[in-house]
């Protein structure tokens, strides 16, 4: 009978261990009889009633970290001072001369050697009140205005990386040797950021500083440039394709007006030209791999939008091919300006002025739409002017049935 009771006790104990969260631990020295006191020590595992499902707790931690690390925006007055009043606003109607429409990309690099002091002088002589320039560092920490990593495209030389060159070894190189207008610009040399900012501020020209590279030298140099020139906070914005570089700059100085640049098809396209857009696709002969890269591009676009809001940017610089009225409306609803690059053709400029009503970056100042000097009170300033009427006249005749 004792054996029967013992077997029944072990069966009950086994059933309990399978059907509940209370698991008995049997000590090795304890007797194998249930009737012996303290032969079985039961440890109860306490479970919290507030444990979240798997993945939800990680998501909440991520959202909390996002809002805790999100940067604050600069003063709205500084944003308006840099990018001008919002097109279509009351302030833009009252101060039409302050509305930013054309931004000289690299100092109008098709008209004059890009990122040089001669290019900026050209912009001033053509009444362009805003320019974009590129900054990277040399080996000795100088902030050099240069878009490419090397000088092959500009000079035809074999210098492939200026970051391993001292400033003294590259400052006398003629960077206008391959320019189409090299006959008008002879002996053009590289320019330092300090010299460019001093000239542009003196002539009241606004600046977009595009940071190239991710080293601490260029980050510290940008911060030092703003710290030594208080007027720069109302006259310049800093942009970058790498959101983490922009985050480091604005985290240390949140008063700097920030912008984020975006290039579509980063993974699925090997090359990307400002005029042609995406070409020479990666794995173009492998549909499966190329489709997977396109999916990664879509994910990158979503992450990029999240990073733009995380950095609290005041503007975004997008390639013209992906900009639509809906895209501009999306960013304007967030209080963010939207500009396109590179808008060079006259018809494109008319479209951006008359339809999108947004600023654009142009490599040339030639072909800028005509703007009426005298306007009636009922005339919209953002209207492109008489030139667009001439361009649209054939379509109007067709719609009205005239030959």
PDB file of C-alpha atoms in Angstrom, residues 1 11 32 41 49 60 68 87 126 168 190 197 199 212 231 240 244 257 283 292 299 334 337 340 359:
ATOM      1  CA  UNK A   1       0.000   0.000   0.000  1.00  0.00           C
ATOM      2  CA  UNK A  11       2.376  10.909 -10.872  1.00  0.00           C
ATOM      3  CA  UNK A  32      12.123   9.486  -2.029  1.00  0.00           C
ATOM      4  CA  UNK A  41      11.542  22.103  -1.773  1.00  0.00           C
ATOM      5  CA  UNK A  49       1.743  40.859 -15.086  1.00  0.00           C
ATOM      6  CA  UNK A  60       8.873  51.103 -27.306  1.00  0.00           C
ATOM      7  CA  UNK A  68      14.994  61.513 -26.340  1.00  0.00           C
ATOM      8  CA  UNK A  87       6.560  80.930 -51.348  1.00  0.00           C
ATOM      9  CA  UNK A 126      24.656  88.152 -61.893  1.00  0.00           C
ATOM     10  CA  UNK A 168      50.566  73.856 -49.870  1.00  0.00           C
ATOM     11  CA  UNK A 190      41.262  76.015 -55.121  1.00  0.00           C
ATOM     12  CA  UNK A 197      32.615  82.780 -46.425  1.00  0.00           C
ATOM     13  CA  UNK A 199      33.613  87.160 -49.458  1.00  0.00           C
ATOM     14  CA  UNK A 212      31.894  65.941 -47.851  1.00  0.00           C
ATOM     15  CA  UNK A 231      26.272  86.338 -38.795  1.00  0.00           C
ATOM     16  CA  UNK A 240      25.090  66.457 -45.982  1.00  0.00           C
ATOM     17  CA  UNK A 244      24.995  61.004 -38.854  1.00  0.00           C
ATOM     18  CA  UNK A 257      20.221  75.555 -39.776  1.00  0.00           C
ATOM     19  CA  UNK A 283      23.367  43.602 -61.648  1.00  0.00           C
ATOM     20  CA  UNK A 292      16.276  42.967 -54.165  1.00  0.00           C
ATOM     21  CA  UNK A 299      13.709  50.877 -47.352  1.00  0.00           C
ATOM     22  CA  UNK A 334       6.237  69.377 -41.560  1.00  0.00           C
ATOM     23  CA  UNK A 337      11.615  73.551 -47.141  1.00  0.00           C
ATOM     24  CA  UNK A 340      15.620  70.271 -56.098  1.00  0.00           C
ATOM     25  CA  UNK A 359      13.686  76.824 -54.912  1.00  0.00           C
TER      26      UNK A 359
END
